[in-house]
PDB file of C-alpha atoms in Angstrom:
ATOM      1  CA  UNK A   1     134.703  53.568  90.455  1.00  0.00           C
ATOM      2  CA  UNK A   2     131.861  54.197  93.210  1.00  0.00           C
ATOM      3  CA  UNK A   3     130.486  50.863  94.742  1.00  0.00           C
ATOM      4  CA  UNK A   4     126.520  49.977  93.635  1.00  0.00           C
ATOM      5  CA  UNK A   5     124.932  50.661  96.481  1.00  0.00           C
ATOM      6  CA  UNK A   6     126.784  54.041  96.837  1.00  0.00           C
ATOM      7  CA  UNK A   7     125.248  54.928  93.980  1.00  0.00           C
ATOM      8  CA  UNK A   8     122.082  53.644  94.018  1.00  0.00           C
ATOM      9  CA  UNK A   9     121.523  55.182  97.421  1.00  0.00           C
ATOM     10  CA  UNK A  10     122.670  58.525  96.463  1.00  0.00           C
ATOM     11  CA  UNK A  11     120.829  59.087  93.336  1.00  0.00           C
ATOM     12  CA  UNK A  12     117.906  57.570  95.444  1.00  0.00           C
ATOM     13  CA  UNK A  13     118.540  60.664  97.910  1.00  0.00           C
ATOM     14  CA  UNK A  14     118.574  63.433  95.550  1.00  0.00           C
ATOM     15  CA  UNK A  15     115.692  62.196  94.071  1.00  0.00           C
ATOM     16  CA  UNK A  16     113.902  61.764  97.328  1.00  0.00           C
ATOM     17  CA  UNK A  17     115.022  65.379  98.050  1.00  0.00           C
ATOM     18  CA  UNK A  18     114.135  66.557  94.495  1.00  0.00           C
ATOM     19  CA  UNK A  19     109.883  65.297  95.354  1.00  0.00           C
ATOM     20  CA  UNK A  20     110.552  67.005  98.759  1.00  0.00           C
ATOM     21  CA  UNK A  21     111.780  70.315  97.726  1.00  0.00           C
ATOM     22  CA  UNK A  22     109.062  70.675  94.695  1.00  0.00           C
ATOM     23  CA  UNK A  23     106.330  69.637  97.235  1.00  0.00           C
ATOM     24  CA  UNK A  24     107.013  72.282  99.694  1.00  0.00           C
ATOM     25  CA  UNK A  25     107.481  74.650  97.046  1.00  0.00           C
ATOM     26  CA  UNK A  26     103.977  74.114  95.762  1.00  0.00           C
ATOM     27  CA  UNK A  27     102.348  74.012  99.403  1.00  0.00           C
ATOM     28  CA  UNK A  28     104.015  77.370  99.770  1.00  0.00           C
ATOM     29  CA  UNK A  29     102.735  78.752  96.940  1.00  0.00           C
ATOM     30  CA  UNK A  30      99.441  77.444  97.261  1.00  0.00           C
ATOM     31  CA  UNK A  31      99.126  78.527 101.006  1.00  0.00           C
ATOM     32  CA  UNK A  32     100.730  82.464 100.352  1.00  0.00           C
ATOM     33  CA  UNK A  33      97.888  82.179  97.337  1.00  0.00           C
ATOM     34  CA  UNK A  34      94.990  81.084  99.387  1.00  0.00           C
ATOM     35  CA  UNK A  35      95.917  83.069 102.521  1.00  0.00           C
ATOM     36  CA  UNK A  36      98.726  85.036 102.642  1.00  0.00           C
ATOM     37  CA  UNK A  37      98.673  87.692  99.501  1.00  0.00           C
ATOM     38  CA  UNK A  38      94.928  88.892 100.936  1.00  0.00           C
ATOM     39  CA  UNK A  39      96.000  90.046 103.951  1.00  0.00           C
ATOM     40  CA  UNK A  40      95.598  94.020 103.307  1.00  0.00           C
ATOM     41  CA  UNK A  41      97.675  95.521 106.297  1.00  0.00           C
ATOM     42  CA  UNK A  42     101.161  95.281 104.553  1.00  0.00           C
ATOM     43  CA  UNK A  43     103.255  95.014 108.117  1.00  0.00           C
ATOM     44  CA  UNK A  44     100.774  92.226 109.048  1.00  0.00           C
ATOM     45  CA  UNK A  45     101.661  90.492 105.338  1.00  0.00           C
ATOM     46  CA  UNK A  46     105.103  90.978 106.070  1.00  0.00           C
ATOM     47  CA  UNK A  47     105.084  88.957 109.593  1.00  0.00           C
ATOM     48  CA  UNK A  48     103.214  86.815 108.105  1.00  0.00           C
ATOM     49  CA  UNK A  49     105.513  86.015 105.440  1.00  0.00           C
ATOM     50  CA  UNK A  50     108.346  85.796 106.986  1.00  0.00           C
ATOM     51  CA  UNK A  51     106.970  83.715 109.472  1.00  0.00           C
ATOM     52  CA  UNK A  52     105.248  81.241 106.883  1.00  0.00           C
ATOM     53  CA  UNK A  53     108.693  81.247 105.007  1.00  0.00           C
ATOM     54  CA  UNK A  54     111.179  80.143 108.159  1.00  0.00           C
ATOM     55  CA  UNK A  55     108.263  77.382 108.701  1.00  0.00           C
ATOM     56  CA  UNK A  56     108.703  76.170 105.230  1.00  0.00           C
ATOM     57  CA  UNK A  57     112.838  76.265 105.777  1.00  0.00           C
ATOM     58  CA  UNK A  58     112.593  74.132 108.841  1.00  0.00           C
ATOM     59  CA  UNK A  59     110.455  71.882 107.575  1.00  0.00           C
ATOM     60  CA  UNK A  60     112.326  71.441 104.212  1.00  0.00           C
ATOM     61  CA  UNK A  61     115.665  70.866 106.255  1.00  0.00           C
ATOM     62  CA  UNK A  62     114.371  68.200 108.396  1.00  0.00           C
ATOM     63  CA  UNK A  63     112.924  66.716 105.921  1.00  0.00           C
ATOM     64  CA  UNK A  64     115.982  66.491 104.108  1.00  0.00           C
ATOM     65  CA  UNK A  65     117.909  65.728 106.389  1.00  0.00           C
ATOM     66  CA  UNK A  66     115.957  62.904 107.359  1.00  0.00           C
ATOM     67  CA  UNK A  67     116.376  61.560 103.580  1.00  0.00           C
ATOM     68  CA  UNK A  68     120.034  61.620 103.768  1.00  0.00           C
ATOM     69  CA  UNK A  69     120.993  61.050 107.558  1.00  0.00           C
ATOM     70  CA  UNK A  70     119.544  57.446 107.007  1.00  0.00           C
ATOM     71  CA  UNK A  71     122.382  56.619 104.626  1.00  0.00           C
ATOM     72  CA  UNK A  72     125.603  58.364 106.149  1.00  0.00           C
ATOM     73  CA  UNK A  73     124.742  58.085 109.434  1.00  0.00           C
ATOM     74  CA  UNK A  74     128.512  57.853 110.247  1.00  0.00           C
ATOM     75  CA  UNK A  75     129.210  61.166 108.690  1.00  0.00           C
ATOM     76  CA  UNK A  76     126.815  63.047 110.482  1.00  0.00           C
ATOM     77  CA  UNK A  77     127.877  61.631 114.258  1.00  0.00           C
ATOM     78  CA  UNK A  78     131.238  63.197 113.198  1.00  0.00           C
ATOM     79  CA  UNK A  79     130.001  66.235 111.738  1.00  0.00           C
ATOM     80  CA  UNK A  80     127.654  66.679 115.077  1.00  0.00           C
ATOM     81  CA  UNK A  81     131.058  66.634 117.673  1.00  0.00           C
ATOM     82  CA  UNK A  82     132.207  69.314 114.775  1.00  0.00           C
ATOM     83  CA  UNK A  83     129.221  71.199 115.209  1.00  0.00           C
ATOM     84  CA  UNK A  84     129.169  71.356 118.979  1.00  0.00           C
ATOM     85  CA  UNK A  85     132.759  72.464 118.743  1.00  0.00           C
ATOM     86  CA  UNK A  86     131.921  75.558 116.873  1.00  0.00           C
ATOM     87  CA  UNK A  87     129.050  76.426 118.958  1.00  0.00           C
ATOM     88  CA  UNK A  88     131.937  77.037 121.803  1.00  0.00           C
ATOM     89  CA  UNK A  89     133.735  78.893 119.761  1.00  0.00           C
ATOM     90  CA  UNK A  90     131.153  81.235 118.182  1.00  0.00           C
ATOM     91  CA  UNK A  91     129.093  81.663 120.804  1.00  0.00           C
ATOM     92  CA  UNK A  92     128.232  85.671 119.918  1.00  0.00           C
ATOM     93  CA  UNK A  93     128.053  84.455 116.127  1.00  0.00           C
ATOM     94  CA  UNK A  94     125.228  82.199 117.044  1.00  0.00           C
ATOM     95  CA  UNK A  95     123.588  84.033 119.510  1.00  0.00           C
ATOM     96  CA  UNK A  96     123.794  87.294 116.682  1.00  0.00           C
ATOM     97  CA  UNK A  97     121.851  84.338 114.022  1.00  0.00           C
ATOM     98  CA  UNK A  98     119.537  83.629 116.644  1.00  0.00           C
ATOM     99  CA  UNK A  99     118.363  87.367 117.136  1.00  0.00           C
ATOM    100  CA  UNK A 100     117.757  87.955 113.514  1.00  0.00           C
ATOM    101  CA  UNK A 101     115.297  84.929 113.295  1.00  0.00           C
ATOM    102  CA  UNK A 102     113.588  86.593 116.717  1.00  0.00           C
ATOM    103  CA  UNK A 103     113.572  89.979 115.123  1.00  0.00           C
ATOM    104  CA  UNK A 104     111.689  87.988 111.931  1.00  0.00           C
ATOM    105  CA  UNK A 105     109.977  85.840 113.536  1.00  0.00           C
ATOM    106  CA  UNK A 106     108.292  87.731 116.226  1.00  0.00           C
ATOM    107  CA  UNK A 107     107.560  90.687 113.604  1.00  0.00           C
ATOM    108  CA  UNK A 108     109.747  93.246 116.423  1.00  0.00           C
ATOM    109  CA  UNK A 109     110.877  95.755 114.089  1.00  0.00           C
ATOM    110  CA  UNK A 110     110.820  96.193 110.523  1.00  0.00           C
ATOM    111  CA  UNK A 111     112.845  98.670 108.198  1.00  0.00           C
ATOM    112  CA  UNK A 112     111.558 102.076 108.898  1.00  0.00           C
ATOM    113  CA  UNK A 113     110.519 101.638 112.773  1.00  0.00           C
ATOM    114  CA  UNK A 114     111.879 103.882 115.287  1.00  0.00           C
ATOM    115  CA  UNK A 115     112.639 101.836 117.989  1.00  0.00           C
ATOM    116  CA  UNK A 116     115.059 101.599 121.243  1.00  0.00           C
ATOM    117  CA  UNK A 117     117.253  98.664 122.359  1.00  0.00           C
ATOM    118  CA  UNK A 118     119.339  98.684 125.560  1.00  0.00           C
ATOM    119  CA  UNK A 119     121.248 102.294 125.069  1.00  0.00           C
ATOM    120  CA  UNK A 120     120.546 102.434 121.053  1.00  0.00           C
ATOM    121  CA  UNK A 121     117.247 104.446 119.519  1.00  0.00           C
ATOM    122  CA  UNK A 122     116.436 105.523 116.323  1.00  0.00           C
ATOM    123  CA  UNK A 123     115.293 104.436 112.867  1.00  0.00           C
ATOM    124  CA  UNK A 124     115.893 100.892 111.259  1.00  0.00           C
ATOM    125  CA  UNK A 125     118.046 100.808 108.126  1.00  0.00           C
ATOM    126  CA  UNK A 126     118.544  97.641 107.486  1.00  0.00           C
ATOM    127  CA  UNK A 127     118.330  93.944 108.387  1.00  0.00           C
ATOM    128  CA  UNK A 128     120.968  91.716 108.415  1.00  0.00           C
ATOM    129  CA  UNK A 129     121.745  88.240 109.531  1.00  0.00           C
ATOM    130  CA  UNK A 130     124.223  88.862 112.191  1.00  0.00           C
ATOM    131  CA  UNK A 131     123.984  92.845 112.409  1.00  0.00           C
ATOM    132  CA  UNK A 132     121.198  95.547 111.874  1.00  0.00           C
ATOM    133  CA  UNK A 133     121.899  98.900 110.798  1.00  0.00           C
ATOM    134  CA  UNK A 134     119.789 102.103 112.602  1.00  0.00           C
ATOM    135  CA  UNK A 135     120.021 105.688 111.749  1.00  0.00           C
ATOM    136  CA  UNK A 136     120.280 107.594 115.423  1.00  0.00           C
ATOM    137  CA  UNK A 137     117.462 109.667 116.447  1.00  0.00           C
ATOM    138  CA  UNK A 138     118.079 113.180 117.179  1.00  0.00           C
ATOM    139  CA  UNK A 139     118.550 114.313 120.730  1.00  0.00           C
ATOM    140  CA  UNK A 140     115.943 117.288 119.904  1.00  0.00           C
ATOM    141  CA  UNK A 141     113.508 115.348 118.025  1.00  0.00           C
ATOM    142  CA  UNK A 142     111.875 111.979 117.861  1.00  0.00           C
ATOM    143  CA  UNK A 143     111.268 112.381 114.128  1.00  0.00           C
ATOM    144  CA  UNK A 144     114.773 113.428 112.876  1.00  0.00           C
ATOM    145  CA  UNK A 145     117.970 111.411 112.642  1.00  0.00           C
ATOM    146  CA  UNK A 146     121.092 112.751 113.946  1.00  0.00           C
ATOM    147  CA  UNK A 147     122.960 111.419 110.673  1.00  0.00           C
ATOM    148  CA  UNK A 148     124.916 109.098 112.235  1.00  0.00           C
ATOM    149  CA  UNK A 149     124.271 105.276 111.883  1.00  0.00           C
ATOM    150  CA  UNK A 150     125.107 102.213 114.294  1.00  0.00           C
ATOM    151  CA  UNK A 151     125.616  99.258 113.579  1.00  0.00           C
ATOM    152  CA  UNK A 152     123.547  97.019 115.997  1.00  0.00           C
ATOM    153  CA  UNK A 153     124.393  93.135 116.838  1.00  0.00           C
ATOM    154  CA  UNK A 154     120.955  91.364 116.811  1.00  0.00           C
ATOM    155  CA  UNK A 155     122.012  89.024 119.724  1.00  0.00           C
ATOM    156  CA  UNK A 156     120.680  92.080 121.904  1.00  0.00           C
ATOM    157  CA  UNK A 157     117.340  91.592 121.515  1.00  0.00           C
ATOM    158  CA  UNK A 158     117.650  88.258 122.965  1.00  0.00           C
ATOM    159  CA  UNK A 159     118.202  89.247 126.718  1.00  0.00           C
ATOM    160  CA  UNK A 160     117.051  93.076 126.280  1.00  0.00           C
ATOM    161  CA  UNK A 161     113.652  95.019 126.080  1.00  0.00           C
ATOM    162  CA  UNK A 162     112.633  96.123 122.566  1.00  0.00           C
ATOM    163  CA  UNK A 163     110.215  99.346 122.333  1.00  0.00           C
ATOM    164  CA  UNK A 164     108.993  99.874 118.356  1.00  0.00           C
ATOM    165  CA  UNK A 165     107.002 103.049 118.507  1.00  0.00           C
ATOM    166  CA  UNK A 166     106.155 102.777 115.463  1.00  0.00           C
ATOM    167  CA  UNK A 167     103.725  99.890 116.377  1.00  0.00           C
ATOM    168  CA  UNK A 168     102.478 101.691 118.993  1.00  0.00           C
ATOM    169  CA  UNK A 169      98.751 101.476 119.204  1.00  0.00           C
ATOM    170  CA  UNK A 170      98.511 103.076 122.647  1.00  0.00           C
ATOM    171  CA  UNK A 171      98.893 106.574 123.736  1.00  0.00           C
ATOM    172  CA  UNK A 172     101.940 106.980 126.061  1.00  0.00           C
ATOM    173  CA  UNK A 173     102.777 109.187 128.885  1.00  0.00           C
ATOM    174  CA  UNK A 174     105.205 112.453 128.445  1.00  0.00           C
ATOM    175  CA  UNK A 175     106.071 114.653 130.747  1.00  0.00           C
ATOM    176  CA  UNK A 176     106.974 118.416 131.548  1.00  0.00           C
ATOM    177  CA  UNK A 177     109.027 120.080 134.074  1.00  0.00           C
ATOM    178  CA  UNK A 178     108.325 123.881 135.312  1.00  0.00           C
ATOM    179  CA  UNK A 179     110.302 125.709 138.225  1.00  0.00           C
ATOM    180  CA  UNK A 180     108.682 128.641 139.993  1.00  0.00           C
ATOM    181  CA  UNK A 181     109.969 130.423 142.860  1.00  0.00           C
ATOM    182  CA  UNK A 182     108.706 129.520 146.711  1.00  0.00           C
ATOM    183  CA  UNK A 183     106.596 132.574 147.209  1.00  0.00           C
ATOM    184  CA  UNK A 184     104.601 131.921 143.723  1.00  0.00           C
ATOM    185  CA  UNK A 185     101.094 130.308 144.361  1.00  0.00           C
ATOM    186  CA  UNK A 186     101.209 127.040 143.582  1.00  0.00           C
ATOM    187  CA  UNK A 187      97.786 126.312 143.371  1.00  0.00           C
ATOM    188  CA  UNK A 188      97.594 129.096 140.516  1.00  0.00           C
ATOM    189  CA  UNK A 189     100.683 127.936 139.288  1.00  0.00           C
ATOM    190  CA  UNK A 190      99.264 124.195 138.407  1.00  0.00           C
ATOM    191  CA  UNK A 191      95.689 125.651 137.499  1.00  0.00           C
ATOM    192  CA  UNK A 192      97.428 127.748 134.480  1.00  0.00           C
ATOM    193  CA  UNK A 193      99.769 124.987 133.445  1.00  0.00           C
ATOM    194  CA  UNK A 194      96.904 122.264 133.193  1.00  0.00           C
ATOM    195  CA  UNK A 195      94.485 124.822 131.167  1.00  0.00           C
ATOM    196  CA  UNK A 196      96.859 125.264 128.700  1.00  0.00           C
ATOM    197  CA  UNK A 197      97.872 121.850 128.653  1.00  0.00           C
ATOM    198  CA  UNK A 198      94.480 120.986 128.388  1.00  0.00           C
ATOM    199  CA  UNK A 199      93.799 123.525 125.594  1.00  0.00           C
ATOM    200  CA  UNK A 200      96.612 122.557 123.168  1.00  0.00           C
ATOM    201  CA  UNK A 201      95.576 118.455 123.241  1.00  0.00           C
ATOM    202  CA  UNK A 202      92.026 119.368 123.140  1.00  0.00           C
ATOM    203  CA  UNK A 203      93.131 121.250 119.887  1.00  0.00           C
ATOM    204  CA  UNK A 204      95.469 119.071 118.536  1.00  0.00           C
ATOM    205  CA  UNK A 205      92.887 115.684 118.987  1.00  0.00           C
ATOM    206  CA  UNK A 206      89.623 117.773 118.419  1.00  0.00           C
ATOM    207  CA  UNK A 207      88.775 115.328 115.074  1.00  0.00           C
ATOM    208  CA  UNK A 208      91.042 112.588 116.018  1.00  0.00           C
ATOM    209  CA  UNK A 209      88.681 109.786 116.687  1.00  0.00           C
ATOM    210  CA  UNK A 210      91.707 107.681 118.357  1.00  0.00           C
ATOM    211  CA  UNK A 211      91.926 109.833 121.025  1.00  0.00           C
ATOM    212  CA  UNK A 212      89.380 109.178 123.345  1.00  0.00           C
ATOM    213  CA  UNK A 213      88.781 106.320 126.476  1.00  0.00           C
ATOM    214  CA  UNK A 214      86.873 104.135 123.854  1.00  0.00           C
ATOM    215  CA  UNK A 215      89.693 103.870 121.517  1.00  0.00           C
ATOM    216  CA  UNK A 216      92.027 103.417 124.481  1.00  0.00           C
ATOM    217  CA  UNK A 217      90.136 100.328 125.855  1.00  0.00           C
ATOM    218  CA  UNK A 218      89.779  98.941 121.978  1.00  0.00           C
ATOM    219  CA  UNK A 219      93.271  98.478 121.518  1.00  0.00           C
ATOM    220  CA  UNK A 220      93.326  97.335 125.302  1.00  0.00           C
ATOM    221  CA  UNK A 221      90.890  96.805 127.991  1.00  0.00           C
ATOM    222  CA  UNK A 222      93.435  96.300 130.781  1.00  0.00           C
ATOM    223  CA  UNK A 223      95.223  99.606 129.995  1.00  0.00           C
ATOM    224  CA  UNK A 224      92.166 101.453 130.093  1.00  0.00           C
ATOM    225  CA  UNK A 225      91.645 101.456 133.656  1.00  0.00           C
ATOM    226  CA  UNK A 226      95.323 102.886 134.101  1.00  0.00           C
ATOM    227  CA  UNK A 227      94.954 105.948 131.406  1.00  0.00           C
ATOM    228  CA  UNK A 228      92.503 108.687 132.086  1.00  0.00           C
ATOM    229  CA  UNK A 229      94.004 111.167 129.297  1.00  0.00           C
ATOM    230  CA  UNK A 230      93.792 114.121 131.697  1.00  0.00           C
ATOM    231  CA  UNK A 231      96.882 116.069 132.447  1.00  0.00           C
ATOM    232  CA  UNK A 232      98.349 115.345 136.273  1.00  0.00           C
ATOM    233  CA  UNK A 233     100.831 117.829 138.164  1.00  0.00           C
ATOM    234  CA  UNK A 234     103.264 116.809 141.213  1.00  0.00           C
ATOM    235  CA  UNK A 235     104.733 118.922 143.217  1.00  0.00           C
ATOM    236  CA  UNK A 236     107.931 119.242 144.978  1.00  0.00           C
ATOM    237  CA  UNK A 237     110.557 120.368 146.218  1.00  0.00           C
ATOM    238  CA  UNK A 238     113.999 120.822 144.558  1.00  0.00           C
ATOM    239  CA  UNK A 239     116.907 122.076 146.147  1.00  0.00           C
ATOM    240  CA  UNK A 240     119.468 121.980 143.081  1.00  0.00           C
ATOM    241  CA  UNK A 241     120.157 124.944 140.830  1.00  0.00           C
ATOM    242  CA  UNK A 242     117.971 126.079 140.189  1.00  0.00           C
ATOM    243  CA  UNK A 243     116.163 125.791 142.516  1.00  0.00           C
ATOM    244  CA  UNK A 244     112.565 126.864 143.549  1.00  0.00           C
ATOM    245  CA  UNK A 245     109.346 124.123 143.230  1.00  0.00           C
ATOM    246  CA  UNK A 246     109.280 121.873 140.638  1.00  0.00           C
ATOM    247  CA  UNK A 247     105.708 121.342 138.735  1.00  0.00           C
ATOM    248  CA  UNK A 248     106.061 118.272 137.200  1.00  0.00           C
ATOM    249  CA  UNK A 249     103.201 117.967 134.756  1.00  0.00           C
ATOM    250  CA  UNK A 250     102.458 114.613 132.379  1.00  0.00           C
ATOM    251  CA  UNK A 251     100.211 113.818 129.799  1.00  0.00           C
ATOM    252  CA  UNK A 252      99.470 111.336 127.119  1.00  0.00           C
ATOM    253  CA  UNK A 253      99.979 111.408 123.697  1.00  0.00           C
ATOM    254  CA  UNK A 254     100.666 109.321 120.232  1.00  0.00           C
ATOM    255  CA  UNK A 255     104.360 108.848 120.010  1.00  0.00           C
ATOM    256  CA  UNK A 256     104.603 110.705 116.350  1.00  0.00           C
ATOM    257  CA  UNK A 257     102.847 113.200 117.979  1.00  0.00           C
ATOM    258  CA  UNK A 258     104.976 113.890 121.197  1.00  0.00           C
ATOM    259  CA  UNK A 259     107.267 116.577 119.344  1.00  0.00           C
ATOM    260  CA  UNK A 260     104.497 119.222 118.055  1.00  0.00           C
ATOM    261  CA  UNK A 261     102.059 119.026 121.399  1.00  0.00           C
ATOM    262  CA  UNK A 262     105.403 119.347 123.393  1.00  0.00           C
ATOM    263  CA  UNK A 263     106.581 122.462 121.825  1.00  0.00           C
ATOM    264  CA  UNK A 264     102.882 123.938 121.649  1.00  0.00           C
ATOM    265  CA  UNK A 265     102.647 123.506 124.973  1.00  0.00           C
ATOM    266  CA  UNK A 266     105.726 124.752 126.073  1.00  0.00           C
ATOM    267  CA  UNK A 267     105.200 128.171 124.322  1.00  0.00           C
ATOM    268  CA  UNK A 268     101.661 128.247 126.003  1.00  0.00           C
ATOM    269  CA  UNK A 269     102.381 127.107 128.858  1.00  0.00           C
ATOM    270  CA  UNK A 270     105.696 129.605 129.461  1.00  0.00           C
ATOM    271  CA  UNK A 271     103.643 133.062 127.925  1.00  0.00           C
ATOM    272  CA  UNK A 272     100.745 132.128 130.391  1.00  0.00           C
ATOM    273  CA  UNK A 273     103.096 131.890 133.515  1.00  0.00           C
ATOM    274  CA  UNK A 274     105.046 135.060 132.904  1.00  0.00           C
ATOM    275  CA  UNK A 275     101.939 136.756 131.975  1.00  0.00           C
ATOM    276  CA  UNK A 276     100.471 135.738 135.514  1.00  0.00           C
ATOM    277  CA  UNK A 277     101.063 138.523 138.642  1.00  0.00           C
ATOM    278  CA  UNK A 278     100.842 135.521 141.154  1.00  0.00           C
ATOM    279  CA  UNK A 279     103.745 132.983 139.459  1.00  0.00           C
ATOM    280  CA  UNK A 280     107.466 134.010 139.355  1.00  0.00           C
ATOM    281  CA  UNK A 281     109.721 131.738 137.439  1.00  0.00           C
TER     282      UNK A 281
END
């Protein structure tokens, strides 16, 4: 037979616990009510969410554990020199736990986002605790999987670089590489390969209101100063097969739209040149 105040303490706890529990549970649902459920962006929801939802956890375990550390203090001091034992031993287990309430936490990728992550690119699958699963993205296209999928330990985003281009705002800078021969003008050379450039993402943005210095310094003033959306060639040497001068041209685009204005310009850009009497490739 249990001892009294065994008893009396525990059902004390679990009623204790049972007022804790159902008041979180109602500030929850009164805060996702009030605030949460009329956000409209559904990604922003999401972070929100999930966010809102580890705050409630956390709280809810401390609180609980508060309740029932005061009456088996004992058991807990031996349960904490278990604890730090299996943190030793489980290092990449914890560290893999860790990541997935970053990844949540910090909204850095979502099911669906193409992102990259130390050596590893291509679409989220899934989410899990210790793992996440992404489809690869195709060597000749940013918008097509290669089929296979990897499975991804989340401890990596911990001590790595995460790019989601899915979230990106911002145009970024792509590039191009032509090769003409030594005794091609140059000058001519660059001249035809920013016109066409210039043609094909005047084209391809003419009614896109996002693509224009205002838009740019909206989504960030600091950037602005460092983007001029005009198309810049380098020139140089290059001494490996083949060899010849290099014409390195970049531009800026919207990631989902790097594909299409790369192989527009490319077919532009290479009927121009061998239509020219001046450039030899």
């Amino acid at each position: 037979m249990l001892p009294k105040f065994f008893t009396n303490n525990l059902l004390s706890n679990l009623l204790n616990t049972a007022i804790v529990l159902v008041a979180i549970l109602l500030i929850y649902l009164l805060i996702y009510t009030i605030f949460i459920r009329k956000i409209k962006i559904e990604k922003s929801k999401h972070r929100v969410r999930v966010r809102f939802t580890y705050f409630i956890v956390i709280l809810a375990l401390f609180l609980v554990a508060k309740i029932w550390v005061s009456g088996f203090t004992n058991l807990f001091y031996g349960l904490s020199f278990v604890s730090a034992g299996l943190v030793v031993t489980n290092k990449e287990s914890i560290m893999n736990f860790v990541g997935s309430i970053i990844i949540r936490w910090r909204g850095l990728f979502a099911e669906g986002d193409y992102i990259q992550l130390d050596k590893y690119s291509g679409f989220v699958h899934e989410l899990g605790v210790m793992y996440f699963r992404i489809f690869e993205v195709s060597e000749t296209s940013l918008n097509r999987s290669s089929g296979r999928m990897i499975k991804v330990p989340n401890g990596l985003v911990i001590n790595n670089p995460v790019i989601n281009y899915s979230l990106q705002n911002n145009v970024i800078e792509y590039k191009q590489s032509w090769i003409v021969t030594p005794d091609s003008d140059i000058r001519a050379a660059k001249q035809i390969i920013t016109d066409q450039m210039k043609a094909i993402v005047f084209q391809f943005y003419a009614e896109h209101e996002g693509y224009t210095r205002r838009m740019v310094k909206k989504n960030c003033r600091h950037l602005s100063r460092l983007i001029d959306l005009e198309i810049h060639i380098k020139s140089q040497i290059r001494f490996d097969k083949p060899s010849g001068v290099e014409l390195l041209a970049s531009y800026y685009c919207y990631p989902r739209d790097k594909d299409n204005l790369d192989e527009a310009m490319r077919l532009a850009v290479l009927k121009a040149l061998n239509e020219s009497d001046v450039v030899k490739m």
